[in-house]
């Protein structure tokens, strides 16, 4: 337990330049508080208790704004930045060294029993407001762009953005384990519109060329007729 807590604290210092000292992290970081309380709730949950772990989870949500079901399985070195509005479902599984920003949901898509929440691999970054839904697998080293809605599994080393989420990079460019510049991710929708605009420009040039040569042909026929 204490080794996990130490890794969670180290994760804050590694990924938040605003963290100044140990006391500040212990007293003033809601993400750290939520993870610590979850580990306690999860301990009782594994013992078969129901009400007590849910009460701990409810208290944690009240003081941090982060809701983690006691049944969720969390690895070590997880960093929840600010965290307000983060929701992690009962059967969600999160690997080591994962970074989660505010407003993220790791949720289900229906009322089915059993595994119904995502499994997130190691060294993953989930951007602000992203929704990862269903019993899908997010591979190691994946970057999920801010505001994305991911409904299908994502292979390791990929970058996924958009609604619904689309893989825009995979293995072609190395994704570092902890890359916080998720605001620089490409926009596949904008790229699609740019391609359409280029195609329209090409068609316009072709039409103008056809009209030009047609006018020349008509003038030549007129001259021959005269």
PDB file of C-alpha atoms in Angstrom:
ATOM      1  CA  UNK A   1       0.000   0.000   0.000  1.00  0.00           C
ATOM      2  CA  UNK A   2       2.705   2.506   0.976  1.00  0.00           C
ATOM      3  CA  UNK A   3       4.731   1.741  -2.158  1.00  0.00           C
ATOM      4  CA  UNK A   4       1.654   2.495  -4.275  1.00  0.00           C
ATOM      5  CA  UNK A   5       1.051   5.747  -2.416  1.00  0.00           C
ATOM      6  CA  UNK A   6       4.672   6.755  -2.970  1.00  0.00           C
ATOM      7  CA  UNK A   7       4.358   6.072  -6.718  1.00  0.00           C
ATOM      8  CA  UNK A   8       1.136   8.099  -6.861  1.00  0.00           C
ATOM      9  CA  UNK A   9       2.894  11.036  -5.184  1.00  0.00           C
ATOM     10  CA  UNK A  10       5.890  10.748  -7.515  1.00  0.00           C
ATOM     11  CA  UNK A  11       3.513  10.789 -10.481  1.00  0.00           C
ATOM     12  CA  UNK A  12       2.252  14.206  -9.396  1.00  0.00           C
ATOM     13  CA  UNK A  13       5.764  15.658  -9.288  1.00  0.00           C
ATOM     14  CA  UNK A  14       6.670  14.082 -12.638  1.00  0.00           C
ATOM     15  CA  UNK A  15       3.633  15.386 -14.532  1.00  0.00           C
ATOM     16  CA  UNK A  16       2.547  18.595 -12.820  1.00  0.00           C
ATOM     17  CA  UNK A  17       5.048  21.468 -12.908  1.00  0.00           C
ATOM     18  CA  UNK A  18       2.865  23.342 -10.400  1.00  0.00           C
ATOM     19  CA  UNK A  19       3.642  20.830  -7.629  1.00  0.00           C
ATOM     20  CA  UNK A  20       6.125  22.464  -5.251  1.00  0.00           C
ATOM     21  CA  UNK A  21       6.522  20.183  -2.242  1.00  0.00           C
ATOM     22  CA  UNK A  22       5.285  16.989  -0.605  1.00  0.00           C
ATOM     23  CA  UNK A  23       2.974  18.685   1.884  1.00  0.00           C
ATOM     24  CA  UNK A  24       1.193  20.562  -0.897  1.00  0.00           C
ATOM     25  CA  UNK A  25       0.556  17.350  -2.825  1.00  0.00           C
ATOM     26  CA  UNK A  26      -0.733  15.484   0.228  1.00  0.00           C
ATOM     27  CA  UNK A  27      -3.060  18.274   1.353  1.00  0.00           C
ATOM     28  CA  UNK A  28      -4.127  20.070  -1.823  1.00  0.00           C
ATOM     29  CA  UNK A  29      -4.383  17.598  -4.713  1.00  0.00           C
ATOM     30  CA  UNK A  30      -7.896  16.157  -5.141  1.00  0.00           C
ATOM     31  CA  UNK A  31      -6.689  13.602  -7.680  1.00  0.00           C
ATOM     32  CA  UNK A  32      -4.312  12.144  -5.123  1.00  0.00           C
ATOM     33  CA  UNK A  33      -7.056  12.171  -2.469  1.00  0.00           C
ATOM     34  CA  UNK A  34      -9.475  10.360  -4.794  1.00  0.00           C
ATOM     35  CA  UNK A  35      -6.944   7.634  -5.617  1.00  0.00           C
ATOM     36  CA  UNK A  36      -5.977   7.173  -1.965  1.00  0.00           C
ATOM     37  CA  UNK A  37      -9.595   6.869  -0.826  1.00  0.00           C
ATOM     38  CA  UNK A  38     -10.321   4.531  -3.721  1.00  0.00           C
ATOM     39  CA  UNK A  39      -7.545   2.183  -2.658  1.00  0.00           C
ATOM     40  CA  UNK A  40      -9.131   1.986   0.799  1.00  0.00           C
ATOM     41  CA  UNK A  41     -12.616   1.453  -0.656  1.00  0.00           C
ATOM     42  CA  UNK A  42     -11.312  -1.179  -3.084  1.00  0.00           C
ATOM     43  CA  UNK A  43      -9.712  -3.090  -0.188  1.00  0.00           C
ATOM     44  CA  UNK A  44     -13.084  -3.427   1.542  1.00  0.00           C
ATOM     45  CA  UNK A  45     -14.803  -4.135  -1.793  1.00  0.00           C
ATOM     46  CA  UNK A  46     -12.564  -7.152  -2.350  1.00  0.00           C
ATOM     47  CA  UNK A  47     -13.546  -8.384   1.121  1.00  0.00           C
ATOM     48  CA  UNK A  48     -17.129  -8.685  -0.108  1.00  0.00           C
ATOM     49  CA  UNK A  49     -18.497  -5.610   1.637  1.00  0.00           C
ATOM     50  CA  UNK A  50     -20.973  -3.420  -0.237  1.00  0.00           C
ATOM     51  CA  UNK A  51     -22.137  -0.414   1.752  1.00  0.00           C
ATOM     52  CA  UNK A  52     -18.868   0.655   3.402  1.00  0.00           C
ATOM     53  CA  UNK A  53     -16.809   0.929   0.190  1.00  0.00           C
ATOM     54  CA  UNK A  54     -19.670   2.772  -1.517  1.00  0.00           C
ATOM     55  CA  UNK A  55     -19.837   5.210   1.397  1.00  0.00           C
ATOM     56  CA  UNK A  56     -16.101   5.848   1.088  1.00  0.00           C
ATOM     57  CA  UNK A  57     -16.527   6.369  -2.659  1.00  0.00           C
ATOM     58  CA  UNK A  58     -19.454   8.718  -2.071  1.00  0.00           C
ATOM     59  CA  UNK A  59     -17.446  10.732   0.461  1.00  0.00           C
ATOM     60  CA  UNK A  60     -14.531  10.895  -1.971  1.00  0.00           C
ATOM     61  CA  UNK A  61     -16.805  12.248  -4.707  1.00  0.00           C
ATOM     62  CA  UNK A  62     -18.184  14.839  -2.305  1.00  0.00           C
ATOM     63  CA  UNK A  63     -14.777  16.272  -1.370  1.00  0.00           C
ATOM     64  CA  UNK A  64     -12.932  15.828  -4.702  1.00  0.00           C
ATOM     65  CA  UNK A  65     -15.556  15.887  -7.467  1.00  0.00           C
ATOM     66  CA  UNK A  66     -14.098  12.615  -8.741  1.00  0.00           C
ATOM     67  CA  UNK A  67     -16.237   9.467  -8.818  1.00  0.00           C
ATOM     68  CA  UNK A  68     -14.430   6.129  -8.813  1.00  0.00           C
ATOM     69  CA  UNK A  69     -16.461   2.998  -8.204  1.00  0.00           C
ATOM     70  CA  UNK A  70     -14.894   0.799  -5.495  1.00  0.00           C
ATOM     71  CA  UNK A  71     -14.772  -2.112  -7.951  1.00  0.00           C
ATOM     72  CA  UNK A  72     -12.509  -0.335 -10.440  1.00  0.00           C
ATOM     73  CA  UNK A  73      -8.942  -1.636 -10.646  1.00  0.00           C
ATOM     74  CA  UNK A  74      -6.234   1.032 -10.627  1.00  0.00           C
ATOM     75  CA  UNK A  75      -2.532   0.539 -11.255  1.00  0.00           C
ATOM     76  CA  UNK A  76       0.293   2.579  -9.775  1.00  0.00           C
ATOM     77  CA  UNK A  77       1.583   6.009 -10.731  1.00  0.00           C
ATOM     78  CA  UNK A  78      -1.834   7.247 -11.888  1.00  0.00           C
ATOM     79  CA  UNK A  79      -2.194  11.016 -12.099  1.00  0.00           C
ATOM     80  CA  UNK A  80      -5.618  12.675 -12.199  1.00  0.00           C
ATOM     81  CA  UNK A  81      -5.009  16.332 -13.029  1.00  0.00           C
ATOM     82  CA  UNK A  82      -7.554  18.601 -11.285  1.00  0.00           C
ATOM     83  CA  UNK A  83     -10.090  15.836 -11.880  1.00  0.00           C
ATOM     84  CA  UNK A  84     -13.436  17.578 -11.465  1.00  0.00           C
ATOM     85  CA  UNK A  85     -16.088  15.517 -13.236  1.00  0.00           C
ATOM     86  CA  UNK A  86     -13.963  12.395 -13.732  1.00  0.00           C
ATOM     87  CA  UNK A  87     -16.062   9.203 -13.621  1.00  0.00           C
ATOM     88  CA  UNK A  88     -14.571   5.697 -13.541  1.00  0.00           C
ATOM     89  CA  UNK A  89     -16.973   2.748 -13.677  1.00  0.00           C
ATOM     90  CA  UNK A  90     -17.129  -0.455 -11.671  1.00  0.00           C
ATOM     91  CA  UNK A  91     -15.402  -2.825 -14.114  1.00  0.00           C
ATOM     92  CA  UNK A  92     -12.889  -0.311 -15.460  1.00  0.00           C
ATOM     93  CA  UNK A  93      -9.222  -1.290 -15.312  1.00  0.00           C
ATOM     94  CA  UNK A  94      -6.408   1.254 -15.503  1.00  0.00           C
ATOM     95  CA  UNK A  95      -2.741   0.379 -15.955  1.00  0.00           C
ATOM     96  CA  UNK A  96       0.363   2.028 -14.535  1.00  0.00           C
ATOM     97  CA  UNK A  97       1.494   5.605 -15.245  1.00  0.00           C
ATOM     98  CA  UNK A  98      -1.809   6.739 -16.750  1.00  0.00           C
ATOM     99  CA  UNK A  99      -2.675  10.454 -16.907  1.00  0.00           C
ATOM    100  CA  UNK A 100      -6.330  11.488 -16.748  1.00  0.00           C
ATOM    101  CA  UNK A 101      -7.551  15.057 -17.157  1.00  0.00           C
ATOM    102  CA  UNK A 102     -10.724  16.673 -15.858  1.00  0.00           C
ATOM    103  CA  UNK A 103     -14.102  15.643 -17.217  1.00  0.00           C
ATOM    104  CA  UNK A 104     -12.995  12.192 -18.409  1.00  0.00           C
ATOM    105  CA  UNK A 105     -15.498   9.316 -18.314  1.00  0.00           C
ATOM    106  CA  UNK A 106     -14.522   5.659 -18.389  1.00  0.00           C
ATOM    107  CA  UNK A 107     -18.070   4.377 -18.575  1.00  0.00           C
ATOM    108  CA  UNK A 108     -20.404   1.721 -19.864  1.00  0.00           C
ATOM    109  CA  UNK A 109     -22.886   1.763 -22.720  1.00  0.00           C
ATOM    110  CA  UNK A 110     -25.782  -0.278 -21.380  1.00  0.00           C
ATOM    111  CA  UNK A 111     -27.299  -2.226 -18.511  1.00  0.00           C
ATOM    112  CA  UNK A 112     -25.594  -5.520 -19.253  1.00  0.00           C
ATOM    113  CA  UNK A 113     -23.861  -7.402 -16.438  1.00  0.00           C
ATOM    114  CA  UNK A 114     -20.217  -8.398 -16.305  1.00  0.00           C
ATOM    115  CA  UNK A 115     -17.399  -6.487 -17.946  1.00  0.00           C
ATOM    116  CA  UNK A 116     -18.907  -3.284 -19.333  1.00  0.00           C
ATOM    117  CA  UNK A 117     -16.233  -0.604 -18.815  1.00  0.00           C
ATOM    118  CA  UNK A 118     -12.917   0.079 -20.572  1.00  0.00           C
ATOM    119  CA  UNK A 119      -9.547  -1.494 -19.912  1.00  0.00           C
ATOM    120  CA  UNK A 120      -6.812   1.136 -20.188  1.00  0.00           C
ATOM    121  CA  UNK A 121      -3.200   0.053 -20.689  1.00  0.00           C
ATOM    122  CA  UNK A 122       0.016   1.555 -19.359  1.00  0.00           C
ATOM    123  CA  UNK A 123       1.408   5.029 -20.115  1.00  0.00           C
ATOM    124  CA  UNK A 124      -1.884   6.285 -21.549  1.00  0.00           C
ATOM    125  CA  UNK A 125      -2.952   9.958 -21.657  1.00  0.00           C
ATOM    126  CA  UNK A 126      -6.699  10.659 -21.696  1.00  0.00           C
ATOM    127  CA  UNK A 127      -7.381  14.288 -22.612  1.00  0.00           C
ATOM    128  CA  UNK A 128      -9.843  16.716 -21.082  1.00  0.00           C
ATOM    129  CA  UNK A 129     -13.498  15.763 -21.469  1.00  0.00           C
ATOM    130  CA  UNK A 130     -12.806  12.521 -23.340  1.00  0.00           C
ATOM    131  CA  UNK A 131     -15.383   9.714 -23.075  1.00  0.00           C
ATOM    132  CA  UNK A 132     -14.170   6.133 -23.341  1.00  0.00           C
ATOM    133  CA  UNK A 133     -17.215   3.875 -23.321  1.00  0.00           C
ATOM    134  CA  UNK A 134     -17.893   0.163 -23.268  1.00  0.00           C
ATOM    135  CA  UNK A 135     -15.810  -2.983 -22.632  1.00  0.00           C
ATOM    136  CA  UNK A 136     -13.090  -1.884 -25.040  1.00  0.00           C
ATOM    137  CA  UNK A 137      -9.311  -2.049 -24.707  1.00  0.00           C
ATOM    138  CA  UNK A 138      -7.090   1.028 -24.901  1.00  0.00           C
ATOM    139  CA  UNK A 139      -3.574  -0.213 -25.625  1.00  0.00           C
ATOM    140  CA  UNK A 140      -0.313   0.870 -24.014  1.00  0.00           C
ATOM    141  CA  UNK A 141       0.999   4.320 -24.878  1.00  0.00           C
ATOM    142  CA  UNK A 142      -2.257   5.541 -26.436  1.00  0.00           C
ATOM    143  CA  UNK A 143      -3.125   9.251 -26.497  1.00  0.00           C
ATOM    144  CA  UNK A 144      -6.818  10.131 -26.438  1.00  0.00           C
ATOM    145  CA  UNK A 145      -7.493  13.680 -27.605  1.00  0.00           C
ATOM    146  CA  UNK A 146      -9.535  16.173 -25.596  1.00  0.00           C
ATOM    147  CA  UNK A 147     -13.281  15.860 -26.168  1.00  0.00           C
ATOM    148  CA  UNK A 148     -13.010  12.564 -28.053  1.00  0.00           C
ATOM    149  CA  UNK A 149     -15.650   9.840 -27.764  1.00  0.00           C
ATOM    150  CA  UNK A 150     -13.985   6.436 -28.070  1.00  0.00           C
ATOM    151  CA  UNK A 151     -16.320   3.490 -28.708  1.00  0.00           C
ATOM    152  CA  UNK A 152     -13.905   0.937 -30.200  1.00  0.00           C
ATOM    153  CA  UNK A 153     -10.664  -0.611 -29.011  1.00  0.00           C
ATOM    154  CA  UNK A 154      -7.469   1.307 -29.815  1.00  0.00           C
ATOM    155  CA  UNK A 155      -4.160  -0.453 -30.590  1.00  0.00           C
ATOM    156  CA  UNK A 156      -1.035   0.273 -28.587  1.00  0.00           C
ATOM    157  CA  UNK A 157       0.953   3.338 -29.591  1.00  0.00           C
ATOM    158  CA  UNK A 158      -1.956   5.000 -31.391  1.00  0.00           C
ATOM    159  CA  UNK A 159      -3.400   8.500 -31.180  1.00  0.00           C
ATOM    160  CA  UNK A 160      -7.188   8.763 -31.336  1.00  0.00           C
ATOM    161  CA  UNK A 161      -9.267  11.934 -31.703  1.00  0.00           C
ATOM    162  CA  UNK A 162     -12.753  13.019 -32.762  1.00  0.00           C
ATOM    163  CA  UNK A 163     -16.386  11.976 -32.367  1.00  0.00           C
ATOM    164  CA  UNK A 164     -16.493   9.084 -32.755  1.00  0.00           C
ATOM    165  CA  UNK A 165     -12.826   8.536 -32.020  1.00  0.00           C
ATOM    166  CA  UNK A 166     -10.596   7.851 -35.028  1.00  0.00           C
ATOM    167  CA  UNK A 167      -7.019   6.605 -34.962  1.00  0.00           C
ATOM    168  CA  UNK A 168      -4.869   9.269 -36.619  1.00  0.00           C
ATOM    169  CA  UNK A 169      -1.404   7.971 -35.741  1.00  0.00           C
ATOM    170  CA  UNK A 170      -0.247   4.422 -35.124  1.00  0.00           C
ATOM    171  CA  UNK A 171       3.368   3.373 -34.945  1.00  0.00           C
ATOM    172  CA  UNK A 172       4.246   5.839 -37.684  1.00  0.00           C
ATOM    173  CA  UNK A 173       5.393   8.305 -35.063  1.00  0.00           C
ATOM    174  CA  UNK A 174       6.627   7.322 -31.652  1.00  0.00           C
ATOM    175  CA  UNK A 175       4.281   8.254 -28.821  1.00  0.00           C
ATOM    176  CA  UNK A 176       6.209   9.060 -25.660  1.00  0.00           C
ATOM    177  CA  UNK A 177       4.999   7.451 -22.398  1.00  0.00           C
ATOM    178  CA  UNK A 178       3.904  10.761 -20.883  1.00  0.00           C
ATOM    179  CA  UNK A 179       3.168  13.469 -23.443  1.00  0.00           C
ATOM    180  CA  UNK A 180       0.943  16.198 -22.046  1.00  0.00           C
ATOM    181  CA  UNK A 181       0.658  18.277 -25.251  1.00  0.00           C
ATOM    182  CA  UNK A 182      -2.710  16.798 -26.147  1.00  0.00           C
ATOM    183  CA  UNK A 183      -3.885  20.177 -27.428  1.00  0.00           C
ATOM    184  CA  UNK A 184      -1.595  19.692 -30.441  1.00  0.00           C
ATOM    185  CA  UNK A 185      -3.385  16.587 -31.694  1.00  0.00           C
ATOM    186  CA  UNK A 186      -4.638  16.742 -35.296  1.00  0.00           C
ATOM    187  CA  UNK A 187      -8.292  17.244 -36.180  1.00  0.00           C
ATOM    188  CA  UNK A 188      -9.403  14.528 -38.635  1.00  0.00           C
ATOM    189  CA  UNK A 189     -12.658  16.363 -39.446  1.00  0.00           C
ATOM    190  CA  UNK A 190     -10.784  19.520 -40.416  1.00  0.00           C
ATOM    191  CA  UNK A 191      -8.371  17.435 -42.472  1.00  0.00           C
ATOM    192  CA  UNK A 192     -11.311  15.852 -44.308  1.00  0.00           C
ATOM    193  CA  UNK A 193     -12.795  19.280 -45.132  1.00  0.00           C
ATOM    194  CA  UNK A 194      -9.396  20.447 -46.377  1.00  0.00           C
ATOM    195  CA  UNK A 195      -9.196  17.460 -48.710  1.00  0.00           C
ATOM    196  CA  UNK A 196     -12.706  18.163 -49.995  1.00  0.00           C
ATOM    197  CA  UNK A 197     -11.805  21.803 -50.566  1.00  0.00           C
ATOM    198  CA  UNK A 198      -8.724  20.768 -52.545  1.00  0.00           C
ATOM    199  CA  UNK A 199     -10.824  18.439 -54.681  1.00  0.00           C
ATOM    200  CA  UNK A 200     -13.362  21.214 -55.355  1.00  0.00           C
ATOM    201  CA  UNK A 201     -10.556  23.554 -56.382  1.00  0.00           C
ATOM    202  CA  UNK A 202      -9.226  20.961 -58.821  1.00  0.00           C
ATOM    203  CA  UNK A 203     -12.689  20.397 -60.299  1.00  0.00           C
ATOM    204  CA  UNK A 204     -13.197  24.156 -60.668  1.00  0.00           C
ATOM    205  CA  UNK A 205      -9.901  24.486 -62.553  1.00  0.00           C
ATOM    206  CA  UNK A 206     -10.858  21.593 -64.830  1.00  0.00           C
ATOM    207  CA  UNK A 207     -14.248  23.156 -65.573  1.00  0.00           C
ATOM    208  CA  UNK A 208     -12.679  26.539 -66.290  1.00  0.00           C
ATOM    209  CA  UNK A 209     -10.194  24.878 -68.655  1.00  0.00           C
ATOM    210  CA  UNK A 210     -12.976  23.056 -70.476  1.00  0.00           C
ATOM    211  CA  UNK A 211     -14.998  26.260 -70.830  1.00  0.00           C
ATOM    212  CA  UNK A 212     -11.932  28.128 -72.086  1.00  0.00           C
ATOM    213  CA  UNK A 213     -11.114  25.599 -74.788  1.00  0.00           C
ATOM    214  CA  UNK A 214     -14.782  25.369 -75.763  1.00  0.00           C
ATOM    215  CA  UNK A 215     -14.909  29.149 -76.277  1.00  0.00           C
ATOM    216  CA  UNK A 216     -11.738  28.983 -78.393  1.00  0.00           C
ATOM    217  CA  UNK A 217     -13.248  26.207 -80.488  1.00  0.00           C
ATOM    218  CA  UNK A 218     -16.431  28.168 -81.052  1.00  0.00           C
ATOM    219  CA  UNK A 219     -14.465  31.260 -82.093  1.00  0.00           C
ATOM    220  CA  UNK A 220     -12.420  29.211 -84.573  1.00  0.00           C
ATOM    221  CA  UNK A 221     -15.571  27.739 -86.076  1.00  0.00           C
ATOM    222  CA  UNK A 222     -17.077  31.208 -86.364  1.00  0.00           C
ATOM    223  CA  UNK A 223     -13.963  32.485 -88.166  1.00  0.00           C
ATOM    224  CA  UNK A 224     -14.016  29.564 -90.582  1.00  0.00           C
ATOM    225  CA  UNK A 225     -17.693  30.167 -91.312  1.00  0.00           C
ATOM    226  CA  UNK A 226     -16.988  33.814 -92.155  1.00  0.00           C
TER     227      UNK A 226
END
